[in-house]
Amino acid sequence: MRALVWHGKEDVRCDQVSDPEIEDERDAIIRVTSCAICGSDLHLYHNYVPAMLPGDIMGHEMMGEVVEVGKGVDGALKKGDRIVVPFTIICGQCDQCKRQNFSVCERTNRNKNLGDKVFGHPTAGLFGYTHLTGGYPGGQAEYMRVPFADATHVKVPDSLTDEQVLFLGDILPTGWQAAAQCDIEPTDTVAVWGCGPVGQMAIRSALLLGAKQVVAIDRLPERLSMAAAGGAITINFAQESVVERLQELTAGKGPDKCIDCVGMESHVSLAQPDTVYDRAKQLMLMENDRPHVLREMIYVCRPAGVISIPGVYSGLVDKIPIGQAMNKGLTFRMGQTHVNRWTEGLLRLIEDGQIDPSFVITHTVGLEQGPEMYKVFRDKQDSCIKVVLKP
């Protein structure tokens, strides 16, 4: 089969690889009908996240048709079922899964010892996302194996298109969780840094959850235009001061809730000297990530506010103003998404027409064009916001 394969930094190729096979009785094999390139994939593309190996298959946003099931799936899936595959692999039986803390499932990371060393405890296995999280082949391929398939799936109806439901596997529940963990109240101003695909979903989620106003922060006109179409007030940080504008929009109180949809690769600009400092430290291998957004959120957030972090961070960051955060009494909530906690309710919202996640798609191409589209997506060419691949 064909698959997008990681060969090293900024080197993704469409290769011929072996077809997946049933390896465990709880496995299923799907024929991938749609998959997508995620902003998190760019962290791997740039080799900022450790433990990728040449030959790893990329991708953690995918859906398709079940073509084979192991005997241990025990009726949960059958051949011909149409499913979205969450990026978090879950057993459904451990203590964390019973608490619906699916992204920290205790059983699915098959590289547990490696996760222990890096994180202190292992997290869940993730598709297409380094050997720290199990080294499972991803879904940017014609076929893929789904381990623990009796739990790791979302059945979707034939009445909805791939484009409407594909993002149930990652960016829609990620944006929803980012907003939900803010405990939004009707009087709240919610500020969202980063208007990429997750940011767009967080904006709409915050409004659906009842925020008084949502402020979207980015520098790309096409992203800000999409955010405004979703009901957000926009700030172009390349043209105006984020801090001053947020103070103005909140009568000097600051936003009640702040959401970081940027993560480890904050834009580097001479107008923001700390981003240059971070980039220099990265180049000298003295820092992993560029946390400009975290610093700005801590500074501007209203005292006793909430900071929600769905953006991915890989390791060590520097100059985090923890004293400001402590003295202002800020609450931090963060983590990979507990996808299956949210999918039932989100599927109903899609069926009811309250949200159609397909709005974020700007490019749809064949799998063989994937390597080129990684570059287009990285460089924000052709107003690219979200790429869907059709194997």
Tab-separated table of C-alpha atoms in Angstrom:
chain	number	residue	atom	x	y	z
A	1	MET	CA	0.000	0.000	0.000
A	2	ARG	CA	0.973	3.666	-0.244
A	3	ALA	CA	1.672	5.693	2.894
A	4	LEU	CA	3.311	8.960	3.918
A	5	VAL	CA	6.560	7.981	5.621
A	6	TRP	CA	8.923	10.029	7.813
A	7	HIS	CA	12.551	9.800	6.655
A	8	GLY	CA	14.034	12.618	8.734
A	9	LYS	CA	13.701	16.333	9.335
A	10	GLU	CA	11.445	17.912	6.678
A	11	ASP	CA	11.552	14.691	4.642
A	12	VAL	CA	8.169	12.998	4.226
A	13	ARG	CA	7.683	10.717	1.220
A	14	CYS	CA	4.840	8.749	-0.319
A	15	ASP	CA	6.256	5.207	-0.221
A	16	GLN	CA	5.102	1.688	-0.922
A	17	VAL	CA	4.972	-0.186	2.402
A	18	SER	CA	3.619	-3.504	3.638
A	19	ASP	CA	-0.111	-3.805	4.184
A	20	PRO	CA	-1.120	-3.942	7.873
A	21	GLU	CA	-2.259	-7.242	9.364
A	22	ILE	CA	-4.212	-8.351	12.419
A	23	GLU	CA	-1.636	-8.731	15.204
A	24	ASP	CA	-3.917	-9.035	18.236
A	25	GLU	CA	-7.444	-10.307	18.706
A	26	ARG	CA	-8.653	-6.771	19.573
A	27	ASP	CA	-7.329	-5.356	16.274
A	28	ALA	CA	-9.241	-4.140	13.243
A	29	ILE	CA	-8.025	-3.139	9.793
A	30	ILE	CA	-9.627	-0.188	8.011
A	31	ARG	CA	-9.488	1.064	4.457
A	32	VAL	CA	-8.753	4.753	4.925
A	33	THR	CA	-11.220	6.934	3.004
A	34	SER	CA	-10.034	10.319	4.320
A	35	CYS	CA	-7.156	11.567	6.444
A	36	ALA	CA	-5.685	14.972	7.221
A	37	ILE	CA	-2.477	16.825	7.992
A	38	CYS	CA	-2.531	18.297	11.500
A	39	GLY	CA	-0.514	21.154	12.960
A	40	SER	CA	0.926	18.616	15.386
A	41	ASP	CA	2.330	16.729	12.386
A	42	LEU	CA	4.472	19.772	11.637
A	43	HIS	CA	6.214	19.363	14.995
A	44	LEU	CA	7.292	15.913	13.772
A	45	TYR	CA	8.092	17.274	10.320
A	46	HIS	CA	10.490	19.774	11.928
A	47	ASN	CA	11.849	17.001	14.199
A	48	TYR	CA	11.033	18.982	17.348
A	49	VAL	CA	9.450	15.963	19.051
A	50	PRO	CA	11.957	13.229	19.923
A	51	ALA	CA	11.843	9.519	19.112
A	52	MET	CA	10.723	9.540	15.486
A	53	LEU	CA	12.458	6.879	13.393
A	54	PRO	CA	12.935	6.676	9.616
A	55	GLY	CA	10.160	4.519	8.213
A	56	ASP	CA	7.455	5.693	10.629
A	57	ILE	CA	4.069	6.231	8.980
A	58	MET	CA	2.622	9.662	9.676
A	59	GLY	CA	-0.879	10.815	10.521
A	60	HIS	CA	-3.371	10.778	13.384
A	61	GLU	CA	-6.565	12.155	11.792
A	62	MET	CA	-8.220	9.421	9.769
A	63	MET	CA	-11.419	7.511	9.111
A	64	GLY	CA	-12.532	4.700	6.911
A	65	GLU	CA	-14.321	1.395	6.401
A	66	VAL	CA	-13.642	-1.679	8.512
A	67	VAL	CA	-12.360	-4.494	6.290
A	68	GLU	CA	-11.202	-7.014	8.904
A	69	VAL	CA	-11.661	-7.559	12.635
A	70	GLY	CA	-9.957	-9.745	15.216
A	71	LYS	CA	-12.024	-12.225	17.188
A	72	GLY	CA	-11.555	-10.216	20.394
A	73	VAL	CA	-13.405	-7.206	18.990
A	74	ASP	CA	-16.424	-9.248	20.067
A	75	GLY	CA	-19.172	-7.603	18.043
A	76	ALA	CA	-18.195	-3.989	18.756
A	77	LEU	CA	-17.238	-3.642	15.088
A	78	LYS	CA	-17.988	-5.598	11.958
A	79	LYS	CA	-16.796	-5.582	8.375
A	80	GLY	CA	-18.321	-2.650	6.514
A	81	ASP	CA	-18.718	-0.351	9.540
A	82	ARG	CA	-17.782	3.262	8.888
A	83	ILE	CA	-15.646	4.688	11.683
A	84	VAL	CA	-13.562	7.668	12.693
A	85	VAL	CA	-10.388	6.618	14.499
A	86	PRO	CA	-9.443	8.858	17.483
A	87	PHE	CA	-5.765	9.737	17.686
A	88	THR	CA	-5.695	8.449	21.284
A	89	ILE	CA	-5.598	4.648	21.559
A	90	ILE	CA	-7.675	3.473	24.514
A	91	CYS	CA	-8.229	0.154	26.238
A	92	GLY	CA	-11.529	1.211	27.811
A	93	GLN	CA	-10.814	-0.862	30.921
A	94	CYS	CA	-8.022	0.709	32.997
A	95	ASP	CA	-8.585	3.116	35.867
A	96	GLN	CA	-7.925	6.191	33.727
A	97	CYS	CA	-10.254	5.038	30.946
A	98	LYS	CA	-12.993	4.410	33.513
A	99	ARG	CA	-12.527	8.045	34.607
A	100	GLN	CA	-12.712	9.078	30.909
A	101	ASN	CA	-9.116	10.334	31.075
A	102	PHE	CA	-8.515	8.602	27.774
A	103	SER	CA	-5.318	10.399	26.709
A	104	VAL	CA	-3.532	8.866	29.684
A	105	CYS	CA	-4.804	5.304	29.229
A	106	GLU	CA	-2.548	3.048	31.277
A	107	ARG	CA	-2.344	0.112	28.873
A	108	THR	CA	-2.010	1.235	25.260
A	109	ASN	CA	1.504	2.735	25.192
A	110	ARG	CA	3.567	-0.268	24.156
A	111	ASN	CA	6.769	1.687	24.881
A	112	LYS	CA	5.860	2.159	28.535
A	113	ASN	CA	9.453	2.171	29.770
A	114	LEU	CA	10.406	4.966	27.369
A	115	GLY	CA	7.359	6.987	28.416
A	116	ASP	CA	8.256	6.454	32.069
A	117	LYS	CA	11.737	7.883	31.558
A	118	VAL	CA	10.614	10.975	29.657
A	119	PHE	CA	7.300	11.853	31.324
A	120	GLY	CA	7.589	10.222	34.740
A	121	HIS	CA	4.643	8.022	33.779
A	122	PRO	CA	3.565	6.793	30.347
A	123	THR	CA	0.667	8.406	28.508
A	124	ALA	CA	-1.701	6.655	26.118
A	125	GLY	CA	-0.543	5.243	22.836
A	126	LEU	CA	-1.039	7.675	19.955
A	127	PHE	CA	-1.212	6.996	16.243
A	128	GLY	CA	1.623	8.286	14.074
A	129	TYR	CA	3.244	10.209	16.905
A	130	THR	CA	6.739	9.079	17.922
A	131	HIS	CA	7.912	6.073	19.857
A	132	LEU	CA	7.400	7.929	23.145
A	133	THR	CA	3.717	7.204	22.605
A	134	GLY	CA	4.021	3.678	21.309
A	135	GLY	CA	5.372	4.092	17.789
A	136	TYR	CA	2.072	3.062	16.212
A	137	PRO	CA	1.818	3.517	12.425
A	138	GLY	CA	-0.390	6.446	11.502
A	139	GLY	CA	-3.319	6.865	9.170
A	140	GLN	CA	-1.881	8.814	6.229
A	141	ALA	CA	-2.061	5.595	4.273
A	142	GLU	CA	-4.412	3.433	2.224
A	143	TYR	CA	-4.970	0.990	5.111
A	144	MET	CA	-4.185	0.999	8.812
A	145	ARG	CA	-4.315	-1.299	11.801
A	146	VAL	CA	-6.430	-0.109	14.733
A	147	PRO	CA	-5.318	-1.745	18.012
A	148	PHE	CA	-7.852	-1.988	20.846
A	149	ALA	CA	-10.391	-1.374	18.090
A	150	ASP	CA	-13.387	-2.415	20.185
A	151	ALA	CA	-12.805	0.770	22.232
A	152	THR	CA	-10.758	2.976	19.864
A	153	HIS	CA	-13.387	4.020	17.342
A	154	VAL	CA	-16.335	6.318	16.716
A	155	LYS	CA	-19.096	4.899	14.525
A	156	VAL	CA	-20.550	7.471	12.147
A	157	PRO	CA	-23.744	7.367	10.076
A	158	ASP	CA	-23.769	7.173	6.281
A	159	SER	CA	-25.934	10.303	6.201
A	160	LEU	CA	-22.891	12.467	7.012
A	161	THR	CA	-19.965	13.053	4.658
A	162	ASP	CA	-16.370	12.224	5.504
A	163	GLU	CA	-15.652	15.939	5.637
A	164	GLN	CA	-18.341	16.493	8.294
A	165	VAL	CA	-17.101	13.774	10.651
A	166	LEU	CA	-13.374	13.293	9.957
A	167	PHE	CA	-12.355	15.866	12.551
A	168	LEU	CA	-14.133	13.998	15.355
A	169	GLY	CA	-10.844	12.105	15.646
A	170	ASP	CA	-8.816	15.129	16.783
A	171	ILE	CA	-9.286	18.830	16.090
A	172	LEU	CA	-12.999	19.147	16.892
A	173	PRO	CA	-12.840	17.435	20.318
A	174	THR	CA	-9.491	19.139	20.941
A	175	GLY	CA	-11.028	22.567	20.390
A	176	TRP	CA	-14.090	21.565	22.402
A	177	GLN	CA	-12.051	20.261	25.347
A	178	ALA	CA	-9.947	23.431	25.272
A	179	ALA	CA	-13.112	25.481	25.724
A	180	ALA	CA	-14.895	23.057	28.074
A	181	GLN	CA	-12.020	22.991	30.565
A	182	CYS	CA	-12.338	26.786	30.852
A	183	ASP	CA	-15.686	26.383	32.687
A	184	ILE	CA	-17.134	29.188	30.574
A	185	GLU	CA	-19.713	31.469	32.139
A	186	PRO	CA	-22.149	33.777	30.263
A	187	THR	CA	-20.190	36.894	31.241
A	188	ASP	CA	-16.818	35.579	30.080
A	189	THR	CA	-14.445	36.973	27.519
A	190	VAL	CA	-12.454	34.086	26.068
A	191	ALA	CA	-9.227	34.864	24.202
A	192	VAL	CA	-7.865	32.280	21.763
A	193	TRP	CA	-4.238	32.501	20.611
A	194	GLY	CA	-3.734	30.841	17.225
A	195	CYS	CA	-6.392	30.562	14.511
A	196	GLY	CA	-5.236	27.373	12.877
A	197	PRO	CA	-7.642	24.415	12.702
A	198	VAL	CA	-7.724	23.747	16.466
A	199	GLY	CA	-8.084	27.457	17.188
A	200	GLN	CA	-11.039	27.660	14.797
A	201	MET	CA	-12.744	24.776	16.590
A	202	ALA	CA	-11.996	26.312	20.001
A	203	ILE	CA	-13.531	29.616	18.906
A	204	ARG	CA	-16.777	28.016	17.813
A	205	SER	CA	-16.834	25.726	20.843
A	206	ALA	CA	-16.444	28.661	23.238
A	207	LEU	CA	-19.368	30.430	21.584
A	208	LEU	CA	-21.514	27.283	21.666
A	209	LEU	CA	-20.674	26.943	25.361
A	210	GLY	CA	-22.022	30.437	26.001
A	211	ALA	CA	-19.091	32.875	26.110
A	212	LYS	CA	-20.099	36.551	25.999
A	213	GLN	CA	-17.334	37.298	23.506
A	214	VAL	CA	-14.450	35.404	21.939
A	215	VAL	CA	-11.299	37.169	20.794
A	216	ALA	CA	-9.110	35.459	18.177
A	217	ILE	CA	-5.396	36.301	17.878
A	218	ASP	CA	-3.281	35.547	14.807
A	219	ARG	CA	-1.410	37.347	12.026
A	220	LEU	CA	-2.664	35.618	8.858
A	221	PRO	CA	-5.609	37.398	7.161
A	222	GLU	CA	-7.242	34.174	5.932
A	223	ARG	CA	-7.231	32.685	9.438
A	224	LEU	CA	-8.534	35.887	11.017
A	225	SER	CA	-11.256	36.105	8.368
A	226	MET	CA	-12.353	32.537	9.133
A	227	ALA	CA	-12.375	33.322	12.867
A	228	ALA	CA	-14.483	36.439	12.279
A	229	ALA	CA	-16.922	34.395	10.183
A	230	GLY	CA	-17.336	32.151	13.208
A	231	GLY	CA	-18.282	35.084	15.439
A	232	ALA	CA	-14.948	36.126	16.956
A	233	ILE	CA	-13.473	39.590	17.431
A	234	THR	CA	-10.026	39.481	15.817
A	235	ILE	CA	-6.581	40.852	16.709
A	236	ASN	CA	-3.735	40.827	14.195
A	237	PHE	CA	-0.688	40.710	16.475
A	238	ALA	CA	1.548	41.897	13.640
A	239	GLN	CA	-0.382	45.176	13.453
A	240	GLU	CA	-1.452	45.979	17.014
A	241	SER	CA	-0.607	45.229	20.637
A	242	VAL	CA	-2.391	42.133	21.889
A	243	VAL	CA	-2.170	43.264	25.508
A	244	GLU	CA	-3.510	46.762	24.825
A	245	ARG	CA	-6.343	45.531	22.618
A	246	LEU	CA	-7.432	42.889	25.153
A	247	GLN	CA	-7.410	45.497	27.905
A	248	GLU	CA	-9.616	47.696	25.748
A	249	LEU	CA	-12.068	44.873	24.970
A	250	THR	CA	-12.398	43.931	28.656
A	251	ALA	CA	-12.524	47.395	30.242
A	252	GLY	CA	-9.060	46.836	31.710
A	253	LYS	CA	-9.931	43.569	33.483
A	254	GLY	CA	-8.281	41.155	31.053
A	255	PRO	CA	-9.883	38.088	29.474
A	256	ASP	CA	-11.448	35.666	31.931
A	257	LYS	CA	-10.278	32.593	30.036
A	258	CYS	CA	-7.231	32.211	27.762
A	259	ILE	CA	-6.668	29.328	25.316
A	260	ASP	CA	-3.265	28.509	23.800
A	261	CYS	CA	-3.833	26.909	20.387
A	262	VAL	CA	-0.275	27.685	19.258
A	263	GLY	CA	1.934	25.471	21.403
A	264	MET	CA	5.628	24.951	20.964
A	265	GLU	CA	6.212	26.901	17.737
A	266	SER	CA	5.247	30.508	18.480
A	267	HIS	CA	5.939	32.816	15.544
A	268	VAL	CA	9.407	34.388	15.704
A	269	SER	CA	9.439	38.172	15.255
A	270	LEU	CA	11.849	40.999	16.061
A	271	ALA	CA	8.812	42.874	17.404
A	272	GLN	CA	8.597	40.195	20.132
A	273	PRO	CA	12.154	39.863	21.477
A	274	ASP	CA	11.369	36.849	23.653
A	275	THR	CA	10.593	34.808	20.512
A	276	VAL	CA	14.072	35.588	19.156
A	277	TYR	CA	15.561	34.581	22.512
A	278	ASP	CA	13.641	31.285	22.381
A	279	ARG	CA	14.720	30.547	18.820
A	280	ALA	CA	18.358	31.171	19.710
A	281	LYS	CA	18.093	28.818	22.694
A	282	GLN	CA	16.485	26.186	20.463
A	283	LEU	CA	19.355	26.422	18.004
A	284	MET	CA	21.838	25.905	20.863
A	285	LEU	CA	19.788	22.937	22.165
A	286	MET	CA	19.163	24.782	25.442
A	287	GLU	CA	15.370	24.898	25.104
A	288	ASN	CA	12.802	22.726	23.322
A	289	ASP	CA	9.884	25.063	22.723
A	290	ARG	CA	9.041	28.716	22.055
A	291	PRO	CA	6.515	29.660	24.802
A	292	HIS	CA	5.781	33.302	23.892
A	293	VAL	CA	2.033	32.668	23.986
A	294	LEU	CA	2.184	31.204	27.492
A	295	ARG	CA	4.025	34.250	28.779
A	296	GLU	CA	1.572	36.627	27.151
A	297	MET	CA	-1.469	34.752	28.452
A	298	ILE	CA	-0.158	34.712	32.013
A	299	TYR	CA	0.475	38.455	31.856
A	300	VAL	CA	-2.870	39.485	30.369
A	301	CYS	CA	-5.277	36.957	31.932
A	302	ARG	CA	-7.675	38.303	34.527
A	303	PRO	CA	-6.780	37.378	38.131
A	304	ALA	CA	-8.440	34.091	39.155
A	305	GLY	CA	-8.814	33.275	35.459
A	306	VAL	CA	-8.194	30.006	33.606
A	307	ILE	CA	-5.435	29.184	31.151
A	308	SER	CA	-6.263	26.244	28.868
A	309	ILE	CA	-3.477	24.636	26.843
A	310	PRO	CA	-4.418	22.303	23.977
A	311	GLY	CA	-1.305	23.403	22.037
A	312	VAL	CA	1.422	20.759	22.043
A	313	TYR	CA	4.633	21.286	24.038
A	314	SER	CA	7.451	18.771	23.793
A	315	GLY	CA	9.837	19.475	26.654
A	316	LEU	CA	11.604	22.286	28.467
A	317	VAL	CA	10.691	25.982	28.248
A	318	ASP	CA	12.406	29.003	29.749
A	319	LYS	CA	11.407	32.278	31.423
A	320	ILE	CA	7.865	31.254	32.363
A	321	PRO	CA	6.581	33.916	34.815
A	322	ILE	CA	5.345	31.479	37.434
A	323	GLY	CA	5.358	34.248	40.053
A	324	GLN	CA	2.788	36.202	38.055
A	325	ALA	CA	0.646	33.095	37.648
A	326	MET	CA	0.800	32.215	41.357
A	327	ASN	CA	0.079	35.698	42.629
A	328	LYS	CA	-2.805	36.174	40.195
A	329	GLY	CA	-4.311	32.853	41.265
A	330	LEU	CA	-4.494	31.434	37.742
A	331	THR	CA	-5.733	27.919	37.045
A	332	PHE	CA	-3.934	25.880	34.381
A	333	ARG	CA	-5.679	23.027	32.575
A	334	MET	CA	-3.966	21.208	29.766
A	335	GLY	CA	-3.300	17.902	28.092
A	336	GLN	CA	-3.828	15.735	25.061
A	337	THR	CA	-7.496	15.330	24.218
A	338	HIS	CA	-9.722	12.719	25.860
A	339	VAL	CA	-11.345	12.234	22.446
A	340	ASN	CA	-14.001	9.634	23.259
A	341	ARG	CA	-15.221	11.685	26.245
A	342	TRP	CA	-16.652	14.235	23.809
A	343	THR	CA	-17.482	12.468	20.547
A	344	GLU	CA	-21.040	11.332	21.288
A	345	GLY	CA	-22.189	14.866	22.093
A	346	LEU	CA	-20.224	16.420	19.238
A	347	LEU	CA	-21.677	13.952	16.741
A	348	ARG	CA	-25.150	15.050	17.839
A	349	LEU	CA	-24.191	18.703	17.299
A	350	ILE	CA	-23.055	17.845	13.764
A	351	GLU	CA	-26.248	15.887	13.043
A	352	ASP	CA	-28.349	18.753	14.408
A	353	GLY	CA	-26.523	21.253	12.195
A	354	GLN	CA	-25.146	23.293	15.108
A	355	ILE	CA	-21.614	22.874	13.783
A	356	ASP	CA	-20.193	21.653	10.485
A	357	PRO	CA	-16.449	21.102	10.951
A	358	SER	CA	-15.842	20.928	7.194
A	359	PHE	CA	-15.699	24.745	7.104
A	360	VAL	CA	-11.999	24.579	8.003
A	361	ILE	CA	-10.952	22.583	4.906
A	362	THR	CA	-9.097	24.626	2.302
A	363	HIS	CA	-7.328	21.885	0.305
A	364	THR	CA	-8.343	18.340	-0.700
A	365	VAL	CA	-5.767	16.287	-2.616
A	366	GLY	CA	-4.660	12.709	-3.250
A	367	LEU	CA	-2.311	10.910	-0.886
A	368	GLU	CA	0.546	11.129	-3.387
A	369	GLN	CA	0.459	14.923	-3.085
A	370	GLY	CA	0.920	14.686	0.697
A	371	PRO	CA	4.678	15.481	0.789
A	372	GLU	CA	4.101	18.639	-1.245
A	373	MET	CA	1.149	19.649	0.942
A	374	TYR	CA	3.274	19.335	4.091
A	375	LYS	CA	5.398	22.160	2.687
A	376	VAL	CA	2.377	24.213	1.584
A	377	PHE	CA	0.807	23.828	5.038
A	378	ARG	CA	4.064	24.637	6.835
A	379	ASP	CA	4.710	27.753	4.761
A	380	LYS	CA	1.046	28.913	4.864
A	381	GLN	CA	1.033	29.075	1.074
A	382	ASP	CA	-2.122	29.393	-1.015
A	383	SER	CA	-4.124	30.451	2.103
A	384	CYS	CA	-3.767	26.885	3.381
A	385	ILE	CA	-5.503	26.212	6.703
A	386	LYS	CA	-6.487	22.525	6.585
A	387	VAL	CA	-5.468	19.754	4.184
A	388	VAL	CA	-7.560	16.601	3.648
A	389	LEU	CA	-5.932	13.680	1.849
A	390	LYS	CA	-7.873	11.056	-0.137
A	391	PRO	CA	-6.007	7.745	-0.326
